[in-house]
CSV table of C-alpha atoms and ligand atoms in Angstrom, one decimal:
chain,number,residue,atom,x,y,z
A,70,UNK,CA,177.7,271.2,-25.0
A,71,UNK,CA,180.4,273.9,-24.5
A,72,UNK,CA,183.9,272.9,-24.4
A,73,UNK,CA,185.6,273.4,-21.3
A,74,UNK,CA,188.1,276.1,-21.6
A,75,UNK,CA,191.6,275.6,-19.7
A,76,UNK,CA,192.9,277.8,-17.2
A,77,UNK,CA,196.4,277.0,-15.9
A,78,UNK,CA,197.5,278.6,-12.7
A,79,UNK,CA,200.8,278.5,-11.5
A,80,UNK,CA,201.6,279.2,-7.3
A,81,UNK,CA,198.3,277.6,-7.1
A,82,UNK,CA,198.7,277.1,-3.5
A,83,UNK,CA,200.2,280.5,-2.3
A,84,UNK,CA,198.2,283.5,-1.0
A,85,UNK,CA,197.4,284.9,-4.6
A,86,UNK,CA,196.1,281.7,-6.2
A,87,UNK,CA,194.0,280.2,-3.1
A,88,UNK,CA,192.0,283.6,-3.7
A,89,UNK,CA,191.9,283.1,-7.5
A,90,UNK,CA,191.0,279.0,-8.2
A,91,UNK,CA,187.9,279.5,-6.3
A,92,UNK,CA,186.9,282.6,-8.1
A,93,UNK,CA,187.6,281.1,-11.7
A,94,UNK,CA,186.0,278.0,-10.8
A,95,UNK,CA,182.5,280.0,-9.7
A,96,UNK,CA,182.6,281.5,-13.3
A,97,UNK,CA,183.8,285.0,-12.2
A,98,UNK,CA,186.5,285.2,-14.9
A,99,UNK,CA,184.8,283.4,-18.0
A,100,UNK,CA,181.0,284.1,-17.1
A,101,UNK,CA,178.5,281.8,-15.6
A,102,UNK,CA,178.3,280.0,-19.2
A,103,UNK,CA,181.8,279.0,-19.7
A,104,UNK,CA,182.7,275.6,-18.4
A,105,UNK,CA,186.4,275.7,-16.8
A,106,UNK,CA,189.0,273.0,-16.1
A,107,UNK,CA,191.9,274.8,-13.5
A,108,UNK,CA,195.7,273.0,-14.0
A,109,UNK,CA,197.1,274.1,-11.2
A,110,UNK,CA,200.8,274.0,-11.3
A,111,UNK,CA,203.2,274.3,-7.8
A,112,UNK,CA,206.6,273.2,-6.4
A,113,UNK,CA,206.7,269.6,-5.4
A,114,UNK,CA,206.9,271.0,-1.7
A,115,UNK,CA,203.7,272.8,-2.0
A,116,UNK,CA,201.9,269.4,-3.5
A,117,UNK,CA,200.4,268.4,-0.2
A,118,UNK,CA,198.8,272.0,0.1
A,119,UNK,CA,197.6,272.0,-3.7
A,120,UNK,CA,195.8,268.7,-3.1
A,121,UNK,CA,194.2,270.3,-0.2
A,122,UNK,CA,193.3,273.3,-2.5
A,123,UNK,CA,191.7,270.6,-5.1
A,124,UNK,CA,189.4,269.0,-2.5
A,125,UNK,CA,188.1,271.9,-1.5
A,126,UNK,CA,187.2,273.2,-5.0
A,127,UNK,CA,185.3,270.0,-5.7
A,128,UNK,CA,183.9,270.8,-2.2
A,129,UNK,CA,181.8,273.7,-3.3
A,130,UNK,CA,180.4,272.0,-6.0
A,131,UNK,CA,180.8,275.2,-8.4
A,132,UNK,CA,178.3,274.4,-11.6
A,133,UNK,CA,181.1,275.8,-13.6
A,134,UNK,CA,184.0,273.7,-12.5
A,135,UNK,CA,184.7,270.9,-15.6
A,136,UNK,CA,187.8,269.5,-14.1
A,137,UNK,CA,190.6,270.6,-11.7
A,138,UNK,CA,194.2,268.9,-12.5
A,139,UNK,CA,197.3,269.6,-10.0
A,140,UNK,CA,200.6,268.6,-10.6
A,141,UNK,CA,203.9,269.7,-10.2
A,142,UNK,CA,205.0,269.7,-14.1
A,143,UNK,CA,204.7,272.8,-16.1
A,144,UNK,CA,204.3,270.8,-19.2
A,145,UNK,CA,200.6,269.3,-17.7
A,146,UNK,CA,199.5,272.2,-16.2
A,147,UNK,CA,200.1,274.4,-19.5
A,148,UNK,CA,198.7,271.6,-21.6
A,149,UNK,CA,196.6,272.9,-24.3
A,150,UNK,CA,195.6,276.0,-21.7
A,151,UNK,CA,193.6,278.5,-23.3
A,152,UNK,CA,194.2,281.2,-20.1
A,153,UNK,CA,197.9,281.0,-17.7
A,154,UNK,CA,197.7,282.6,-15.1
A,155,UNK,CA,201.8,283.4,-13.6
A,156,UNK,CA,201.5,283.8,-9.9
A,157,UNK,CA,203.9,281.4,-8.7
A,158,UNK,CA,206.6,283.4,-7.7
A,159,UNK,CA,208.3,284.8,-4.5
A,160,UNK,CA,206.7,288.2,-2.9
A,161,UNK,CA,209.0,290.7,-1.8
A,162,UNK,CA,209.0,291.6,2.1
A,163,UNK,CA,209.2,294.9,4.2
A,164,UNK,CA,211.9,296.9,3.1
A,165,UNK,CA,212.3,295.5,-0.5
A,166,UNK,CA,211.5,296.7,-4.1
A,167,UNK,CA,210.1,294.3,-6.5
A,168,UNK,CA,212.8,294.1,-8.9
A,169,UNK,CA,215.2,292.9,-5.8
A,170,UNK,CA,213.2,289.8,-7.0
A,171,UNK,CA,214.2,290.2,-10.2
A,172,UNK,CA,216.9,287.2,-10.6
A,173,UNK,CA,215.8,284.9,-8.0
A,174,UNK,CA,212.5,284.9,-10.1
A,175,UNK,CA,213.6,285.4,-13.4
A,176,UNK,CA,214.3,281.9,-14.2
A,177,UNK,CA,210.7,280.4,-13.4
A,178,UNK,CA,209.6,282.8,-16.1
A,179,UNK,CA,212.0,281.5,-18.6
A,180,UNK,CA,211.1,278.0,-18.1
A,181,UNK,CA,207.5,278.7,-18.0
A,182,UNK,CA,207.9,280.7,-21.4
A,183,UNK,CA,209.1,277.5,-22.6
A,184,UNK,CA,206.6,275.1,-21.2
A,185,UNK,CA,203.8,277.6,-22.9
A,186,UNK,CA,205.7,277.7,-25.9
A,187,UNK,CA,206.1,274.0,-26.2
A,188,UNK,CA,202.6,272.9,-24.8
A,189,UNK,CA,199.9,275.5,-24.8
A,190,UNK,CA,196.9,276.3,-27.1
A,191,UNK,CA,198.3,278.5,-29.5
A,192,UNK,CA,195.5,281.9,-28.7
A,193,UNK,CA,196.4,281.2,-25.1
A,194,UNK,CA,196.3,284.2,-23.3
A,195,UNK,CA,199.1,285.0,-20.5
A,196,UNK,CA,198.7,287.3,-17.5
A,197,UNK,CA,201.9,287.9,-15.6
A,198,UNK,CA,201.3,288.5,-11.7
A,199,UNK,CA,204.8,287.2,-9.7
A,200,UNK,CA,206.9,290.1,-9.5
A,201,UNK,CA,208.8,291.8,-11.0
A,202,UNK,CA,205.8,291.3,-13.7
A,203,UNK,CA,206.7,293.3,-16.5
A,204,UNK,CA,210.1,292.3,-16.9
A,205,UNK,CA,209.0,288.5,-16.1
A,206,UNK,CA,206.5,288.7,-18.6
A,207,UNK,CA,209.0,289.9,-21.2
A,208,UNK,CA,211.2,287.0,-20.8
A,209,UNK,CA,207.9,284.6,-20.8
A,210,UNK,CA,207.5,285.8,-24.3
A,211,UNK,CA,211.4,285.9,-25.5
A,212,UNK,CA,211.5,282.2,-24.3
A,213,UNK,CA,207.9,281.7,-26.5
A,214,UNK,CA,209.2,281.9,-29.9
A,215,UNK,CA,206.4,280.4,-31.3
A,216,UNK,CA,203.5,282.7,-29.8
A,217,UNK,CA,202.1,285.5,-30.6
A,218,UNK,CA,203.9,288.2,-28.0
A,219,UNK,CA,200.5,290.0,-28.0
A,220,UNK,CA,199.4,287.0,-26.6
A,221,UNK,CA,202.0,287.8,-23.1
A,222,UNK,CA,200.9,290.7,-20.4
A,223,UNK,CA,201.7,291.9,-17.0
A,224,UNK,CA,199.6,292.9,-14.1
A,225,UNK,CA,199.1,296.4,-13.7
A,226,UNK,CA,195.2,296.4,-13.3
A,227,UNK,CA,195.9,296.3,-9.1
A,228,UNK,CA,197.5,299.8,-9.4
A,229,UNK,CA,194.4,301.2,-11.7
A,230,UNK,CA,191.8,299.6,-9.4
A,231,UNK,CA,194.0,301.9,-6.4
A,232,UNK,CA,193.9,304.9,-8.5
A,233,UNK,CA,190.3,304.8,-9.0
A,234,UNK,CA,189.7,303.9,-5.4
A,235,UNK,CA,192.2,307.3,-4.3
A,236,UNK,CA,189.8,309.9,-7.1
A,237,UNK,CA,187.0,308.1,-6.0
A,238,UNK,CA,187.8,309.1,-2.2
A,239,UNK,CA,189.1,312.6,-3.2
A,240,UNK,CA,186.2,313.5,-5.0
A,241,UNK,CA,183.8,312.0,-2.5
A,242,UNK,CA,182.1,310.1,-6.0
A,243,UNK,CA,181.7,306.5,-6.2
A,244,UNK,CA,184.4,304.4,-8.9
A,245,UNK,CA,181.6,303.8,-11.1
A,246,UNK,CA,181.9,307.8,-11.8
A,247,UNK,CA,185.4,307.6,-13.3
A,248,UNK,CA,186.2,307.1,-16.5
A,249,UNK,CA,189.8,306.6,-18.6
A,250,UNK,CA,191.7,306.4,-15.7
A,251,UNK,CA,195.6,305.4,-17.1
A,252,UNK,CA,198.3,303.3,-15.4
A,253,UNK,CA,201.5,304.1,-17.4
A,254,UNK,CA,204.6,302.2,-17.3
A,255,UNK,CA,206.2,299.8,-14.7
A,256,UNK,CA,204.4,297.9,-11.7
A,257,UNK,CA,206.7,299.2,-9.4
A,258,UNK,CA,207.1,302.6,-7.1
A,259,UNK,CA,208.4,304.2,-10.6
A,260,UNK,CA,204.2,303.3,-11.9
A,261,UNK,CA,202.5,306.7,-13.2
A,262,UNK,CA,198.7,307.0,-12.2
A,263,UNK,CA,197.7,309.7,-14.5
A,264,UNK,CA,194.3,311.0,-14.0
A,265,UNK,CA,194.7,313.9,-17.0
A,266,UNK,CA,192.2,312.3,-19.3
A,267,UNK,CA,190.0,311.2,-16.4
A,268,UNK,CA,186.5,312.2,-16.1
A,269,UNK,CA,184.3,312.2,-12.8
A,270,UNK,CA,180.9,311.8,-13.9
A,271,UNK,CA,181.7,313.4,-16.7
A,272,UNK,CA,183.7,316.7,-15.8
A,273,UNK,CA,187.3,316.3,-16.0
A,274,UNK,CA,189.3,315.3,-13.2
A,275,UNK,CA,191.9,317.8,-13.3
A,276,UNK,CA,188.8,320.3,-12.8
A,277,UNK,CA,188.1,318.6,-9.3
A,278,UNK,CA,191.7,318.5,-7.3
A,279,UNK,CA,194.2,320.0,-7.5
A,280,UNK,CA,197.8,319.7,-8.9
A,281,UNK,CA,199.4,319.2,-5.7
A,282,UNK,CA,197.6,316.7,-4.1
A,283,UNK,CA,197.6,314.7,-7.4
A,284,UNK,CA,201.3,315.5,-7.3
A,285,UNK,CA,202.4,315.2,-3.5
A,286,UNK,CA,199.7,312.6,-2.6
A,287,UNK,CA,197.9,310.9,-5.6
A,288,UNK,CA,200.8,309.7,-7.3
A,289,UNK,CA,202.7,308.8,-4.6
A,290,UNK,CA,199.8,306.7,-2.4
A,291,UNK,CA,199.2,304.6,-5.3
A,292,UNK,CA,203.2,304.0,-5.7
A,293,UNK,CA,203.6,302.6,-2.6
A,294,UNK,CA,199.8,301.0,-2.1
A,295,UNK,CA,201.8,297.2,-2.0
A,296,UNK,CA,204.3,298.9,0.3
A,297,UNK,CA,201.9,299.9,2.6
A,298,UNK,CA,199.6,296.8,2.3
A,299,UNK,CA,203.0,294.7,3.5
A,300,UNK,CA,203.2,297.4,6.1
A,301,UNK,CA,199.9,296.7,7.5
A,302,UNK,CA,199.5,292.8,6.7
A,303,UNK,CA,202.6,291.5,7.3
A,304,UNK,CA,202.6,289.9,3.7
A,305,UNK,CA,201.7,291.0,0.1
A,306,UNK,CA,198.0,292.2,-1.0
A,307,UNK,CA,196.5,289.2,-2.3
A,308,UNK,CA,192.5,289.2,-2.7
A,309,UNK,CA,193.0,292.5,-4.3
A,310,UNK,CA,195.5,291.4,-6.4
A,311,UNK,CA,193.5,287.9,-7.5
A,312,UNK,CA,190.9,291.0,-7.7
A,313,UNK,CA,192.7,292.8,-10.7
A,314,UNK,CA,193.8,289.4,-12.0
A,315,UNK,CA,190.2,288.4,-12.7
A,316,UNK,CA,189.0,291.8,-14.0
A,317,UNK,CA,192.0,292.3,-16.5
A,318,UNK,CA,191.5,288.6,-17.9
A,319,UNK,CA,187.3,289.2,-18.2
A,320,UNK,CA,187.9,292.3,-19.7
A,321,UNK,CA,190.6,290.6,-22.4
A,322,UNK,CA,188.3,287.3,-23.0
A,323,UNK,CA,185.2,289.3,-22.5
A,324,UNK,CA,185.7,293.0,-24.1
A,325,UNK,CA,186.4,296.1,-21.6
A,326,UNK,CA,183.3,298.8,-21.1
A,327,UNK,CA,182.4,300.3,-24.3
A,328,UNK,CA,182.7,303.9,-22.9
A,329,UNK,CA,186.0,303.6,-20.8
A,330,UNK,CA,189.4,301.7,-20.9
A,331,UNK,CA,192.0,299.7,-18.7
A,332,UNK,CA,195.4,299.7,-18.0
A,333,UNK,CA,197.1,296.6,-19.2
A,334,UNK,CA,201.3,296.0,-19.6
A,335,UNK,CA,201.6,294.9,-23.0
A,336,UNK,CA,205.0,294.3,-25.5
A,337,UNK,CA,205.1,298.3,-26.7
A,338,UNK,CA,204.7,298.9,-30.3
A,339,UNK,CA,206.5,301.9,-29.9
A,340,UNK,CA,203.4,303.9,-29.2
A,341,UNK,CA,203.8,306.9,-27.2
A,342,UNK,CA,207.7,306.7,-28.5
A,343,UNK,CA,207.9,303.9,-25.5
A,344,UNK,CA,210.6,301.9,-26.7
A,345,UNK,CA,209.6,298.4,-28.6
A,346,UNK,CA,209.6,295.2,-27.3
A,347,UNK,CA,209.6,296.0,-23.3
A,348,UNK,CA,206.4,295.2,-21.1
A,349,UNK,CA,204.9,298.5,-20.8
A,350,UNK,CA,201.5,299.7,-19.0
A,351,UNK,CA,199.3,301.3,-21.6
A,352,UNK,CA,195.8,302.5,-21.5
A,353,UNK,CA,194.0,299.7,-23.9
A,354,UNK,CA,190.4,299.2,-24.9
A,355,UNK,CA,189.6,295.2,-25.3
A,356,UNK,CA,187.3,293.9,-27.9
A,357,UNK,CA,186.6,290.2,-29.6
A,358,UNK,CA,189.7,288.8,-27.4
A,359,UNK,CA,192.4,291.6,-28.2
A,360,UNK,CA,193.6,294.5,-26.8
A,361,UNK,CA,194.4,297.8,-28.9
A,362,UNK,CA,196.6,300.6,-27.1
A,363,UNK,CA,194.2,303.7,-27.0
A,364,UNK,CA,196.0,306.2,-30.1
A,365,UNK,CA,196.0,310.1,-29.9
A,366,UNK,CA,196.2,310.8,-26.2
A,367,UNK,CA,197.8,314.4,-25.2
A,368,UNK,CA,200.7,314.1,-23.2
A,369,UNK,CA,201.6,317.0,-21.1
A,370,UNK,CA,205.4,317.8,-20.0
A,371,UNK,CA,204.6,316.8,-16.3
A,372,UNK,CA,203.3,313.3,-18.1
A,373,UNK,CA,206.0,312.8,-20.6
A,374,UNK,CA,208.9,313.1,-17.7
A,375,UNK,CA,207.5,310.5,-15.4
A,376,UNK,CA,206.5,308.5,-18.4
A,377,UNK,CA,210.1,308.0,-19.4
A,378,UNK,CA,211.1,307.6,-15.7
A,379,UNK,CA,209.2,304.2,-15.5
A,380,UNK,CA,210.3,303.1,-19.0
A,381,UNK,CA,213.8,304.1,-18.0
A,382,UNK,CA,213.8,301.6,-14.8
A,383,UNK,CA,212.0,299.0,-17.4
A,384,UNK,CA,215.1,299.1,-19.5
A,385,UNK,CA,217.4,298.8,-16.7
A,386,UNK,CA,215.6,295.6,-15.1
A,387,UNK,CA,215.6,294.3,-19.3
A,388,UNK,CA,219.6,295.0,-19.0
A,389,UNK,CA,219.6,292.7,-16.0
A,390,UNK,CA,218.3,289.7,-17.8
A,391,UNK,CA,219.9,290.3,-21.1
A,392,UNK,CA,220.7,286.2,-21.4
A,393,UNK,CA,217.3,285.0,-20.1
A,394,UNK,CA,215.7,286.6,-23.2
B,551,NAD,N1,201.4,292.3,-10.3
B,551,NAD,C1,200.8,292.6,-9.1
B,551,NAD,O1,200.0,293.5,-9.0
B,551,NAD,C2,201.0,291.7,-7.9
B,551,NAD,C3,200.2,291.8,-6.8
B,551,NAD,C4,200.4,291.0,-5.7
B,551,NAD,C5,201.4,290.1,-5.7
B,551,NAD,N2,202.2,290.0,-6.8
B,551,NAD,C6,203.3,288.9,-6.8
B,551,NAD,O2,202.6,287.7,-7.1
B,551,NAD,C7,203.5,286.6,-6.6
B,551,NAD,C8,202.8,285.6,-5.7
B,551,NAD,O3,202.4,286.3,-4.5
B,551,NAD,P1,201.7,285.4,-3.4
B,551,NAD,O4,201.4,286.4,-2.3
B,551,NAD,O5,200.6,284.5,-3.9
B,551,NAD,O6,203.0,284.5,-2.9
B,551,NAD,P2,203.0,283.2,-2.1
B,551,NAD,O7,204.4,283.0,-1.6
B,551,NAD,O8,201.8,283.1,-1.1
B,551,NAD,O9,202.6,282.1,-3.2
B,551,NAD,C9,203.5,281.9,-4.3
B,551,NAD,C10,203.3,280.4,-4.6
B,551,NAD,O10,204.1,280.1,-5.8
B,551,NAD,C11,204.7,278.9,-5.7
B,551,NAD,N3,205.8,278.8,-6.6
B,551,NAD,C12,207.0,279.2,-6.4
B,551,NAD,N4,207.8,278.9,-7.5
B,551,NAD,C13,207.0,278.3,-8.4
B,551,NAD,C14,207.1,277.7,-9.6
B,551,NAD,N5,208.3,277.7,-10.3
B,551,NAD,N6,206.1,277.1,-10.2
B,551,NAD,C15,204.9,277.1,-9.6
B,551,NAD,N7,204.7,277.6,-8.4
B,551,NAD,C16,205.7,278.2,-7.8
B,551,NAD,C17,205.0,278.8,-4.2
B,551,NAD,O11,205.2,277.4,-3.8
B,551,NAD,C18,203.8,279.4,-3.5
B,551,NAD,O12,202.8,278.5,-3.2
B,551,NAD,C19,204.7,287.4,-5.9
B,551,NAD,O13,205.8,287.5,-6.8
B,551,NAD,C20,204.1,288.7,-5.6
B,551,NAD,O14,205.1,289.7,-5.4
B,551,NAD,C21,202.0,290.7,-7.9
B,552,LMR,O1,203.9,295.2,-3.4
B,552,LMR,C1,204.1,294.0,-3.6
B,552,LMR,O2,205.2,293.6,-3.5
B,552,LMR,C2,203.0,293.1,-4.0
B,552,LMR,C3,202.2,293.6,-5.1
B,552,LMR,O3,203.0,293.8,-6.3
B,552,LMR,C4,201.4,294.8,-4.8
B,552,LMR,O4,201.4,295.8,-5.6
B,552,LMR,O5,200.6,294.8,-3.8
C-alpha cells in the first residue's frame, strides 16, 4: 500500500485554495495513484470557514483523499509535508501593484520559512503563490536554513499559461501547438513573455506576428492579465491561478513534456548573468523531481533589456526586506 504523500496548503479557505484542495484531493496534482493527506493551514478567523472546506472534501468521497487535517498552527500543517503550497496571503485590489503587498505580507513568509524549516520532510517541495511571490519565496528560503533552496519556487506558471493562451489566439492555433514558450523574470507588470524561441507547430513564432504586436500588445496583455482579471471580477484570478499551481507542481513531482519546457521562479544560479540568490523566472525542463534551468538560449538585445528590467525591480523589492532574510 502506497504511503500517503502530504500536501500542506496555507489560505486554505480563501479564493485560491477553495479551488486547489478539491483538485489535489481528486488526484489532479499527484496522479490518480497517489494517495494524499491536505494540512490545511488558516488564520484562527478563517477556522469556521476551513472546517466548512473539510466537510465538504470528505463530502465528495475522492478515492484519492487519505486524510484532510485543518488547523490554525503552521507547525501541524507543515508537519512532515512532502508538497506546501503558500497561498495564504492578502491579494492586492484595483489600483495596486503586487509588491504594495510586499511588507504587509512579508512576515507570513518568514514565519512560514521557519515552520518548514523546523517541521517539514526534508525533499519537500515549496510553491510560492501569495504575492509578491518571488520576493516571498526568497525570504521562505533565507528563513529555511536547513533546506535545500532548490527545494523553494514562486508562481509564474499563470503568466506562461496567458502567453500561450495570447500566441495561441494570434496565430489562430490551438496551445497544444506551442512549444518553449519563456516567462522571464518577476511576477509582476515588469514579467517578460518572450516568445523568441517559441515554435507554432513547429515554425518559429517570430515567423508568424510581427514585432509590434508582440511589442505593443503581446508583452503588455500578459503584464497586466491579473490587472485586468481584478478589472473584470472585482477580485484576483483564482481558478486560473490554482490552475498554474497544479500544473507547475505535476510537472516538478511528475517531470515536464519531454519535447517542451516551463517557466518556473527558482533561486538564480547566476544563469543568464541573473544575479544569484534572487527568485527569478527561468525557462526549466523537470525530470525525476528536479528542475534544471534550460542552458544555451540566445538572447537578443530587445530580450537582454527587459530581462534586466524585471531583475532590476527583483532587487529593489530584495532591498526592501533586507532584515527578513
Ligand atoms: N503567483 C500568482 O500567479 C498569483 C495568482 C493569483 C493570486 N495570487 C496571490 O495569492 C494570494 C491569495 O489569493 P486569494 O485570492 O486566494 O486570496 P483570499 O483573500 O481569497 O485568500 C487568502 C487566504 O489566506 C488566509 N491567510 C492570510 N494570512 C494567512 C497566514 N498567515 N497563514 C495562513 N493563511 C492565511 C486568509 O485568511 C484567506 O483565507 C494573494 O496574495 C494573491 O495576490 C498569486
Ligand atoms: O494580479 C494579481 O494581483 C493576482 C495574481 O497575481 C494574478 O496575476 O492574477
Amino acid at each position: 500500500m502506497t504511503q500517503p504523500t502530504r500536501v500542506a496548503i496555507t489560505g486554505a479557505a480563501g479564493q485560491i485554495g477553495y479551488q486547489l484542495a478539491f483538485r489535489i484531493a481528486s488526484g489532479q496534482m499527484l496522479g490518480p495513484n497517489t494517495p494524499v493527506i491536505l494540512q490545511l493551514l488558516e488564520i484562527p478567523p478563517a477556522l469556521g470557514a476551513l472546517k466548512g472546506v473539510e466537510m465538504e472534501l470528505l463530502d465528495c468521497a475522492f478515492p484519492t483523499l487519505a486524510g484532510v487535517v485543518a488547523t490554525d498552527k503552521a507547525e501541524e500543517a507543515f508537519a512532515d509535508a512532502h508538497y506546501a503550497l503558500l497561498v495564504g496571503a492578502k491579494p492586492r485590489g484595483a489600483g495596486m501593484e503586487r509588491k504594495d503587498l510586499l511588507l504587509e505580507n512579508a512576515k507570513i513568509f518568514s514565519a512560514q520559512g521557519k515552520a518548514l524549516n523546523d517541521n517539514a520532510d526534508r525533499q519537500v517541495r515549496v510553491l510560492v503563490v501569495g504575492n509578491p511571490a518571488n520576493t516571498n519565496a526568497l525570504i521562505a528560503y533565507r528563513n529555511a536554513p536547513d533546506l535545500d533552496p532548490a527545494r523553494f519556487t514562486a508562481m509564474t506558471r499563470l503568466d506562461h499559461n496567458r502567453a500561450l493562451a495570447q500566441l495561441a489566439a494570434k496565430t489562430g492555433k490551438s496551445v497544444n501547438a506551442i512549444r518553449q514558450m519563456t516567462l522571464w523574470g518577476n511576477h509582476s507588470a515588469t514579467q517578460y513573455p518572450d516568445i523568441s524561441h517559441c515554435t507554432v507547430d513547429g515554425k518559429p513564432a517570430p515567423s508568424l506576428v510581427d514585432e509590434t504586436w508582440v511589442r505593443d500588445d503581446f508583452i503588455p496583455t500578459v503584464q497586466q492579465r491579473g490587472a485586468a482579471i481584478i478589472k473584470a471580477r472585482g477580485v484576483s484570478s483564482a481558478a486560473s491561478a490554482a490552475s498554474a499551481a497544479i500544473d507547475h507542481v505535476r510537472d516538478w513531482a511528475l517531470g515536464s513534456p519531454a519535447d517542451d519546457w516551463v517557466s518556473m521562479a527558482v533561486p538564480s544560479d547566476g544563469s543568464y548573468g541573473i544575479t544569484e540568490g534572487i527568485v527569478y523566472s527561468f525557462p526549466v525542463r523537470c525530470k525525476q523531481g528536479r528542475w534544471e534551468i534550460v542552458q544555451g538560449l540566445e538572447i537578443s538585445e530587445f530580450s537582454r533589456t527587459r530581462m534586466k528590467a524585471t531583475e532590476a525591480e527583483l532587487l529593489e523589492e530584495r532591498d526592501g526586506v533586507r532584515d527578513l532574510i
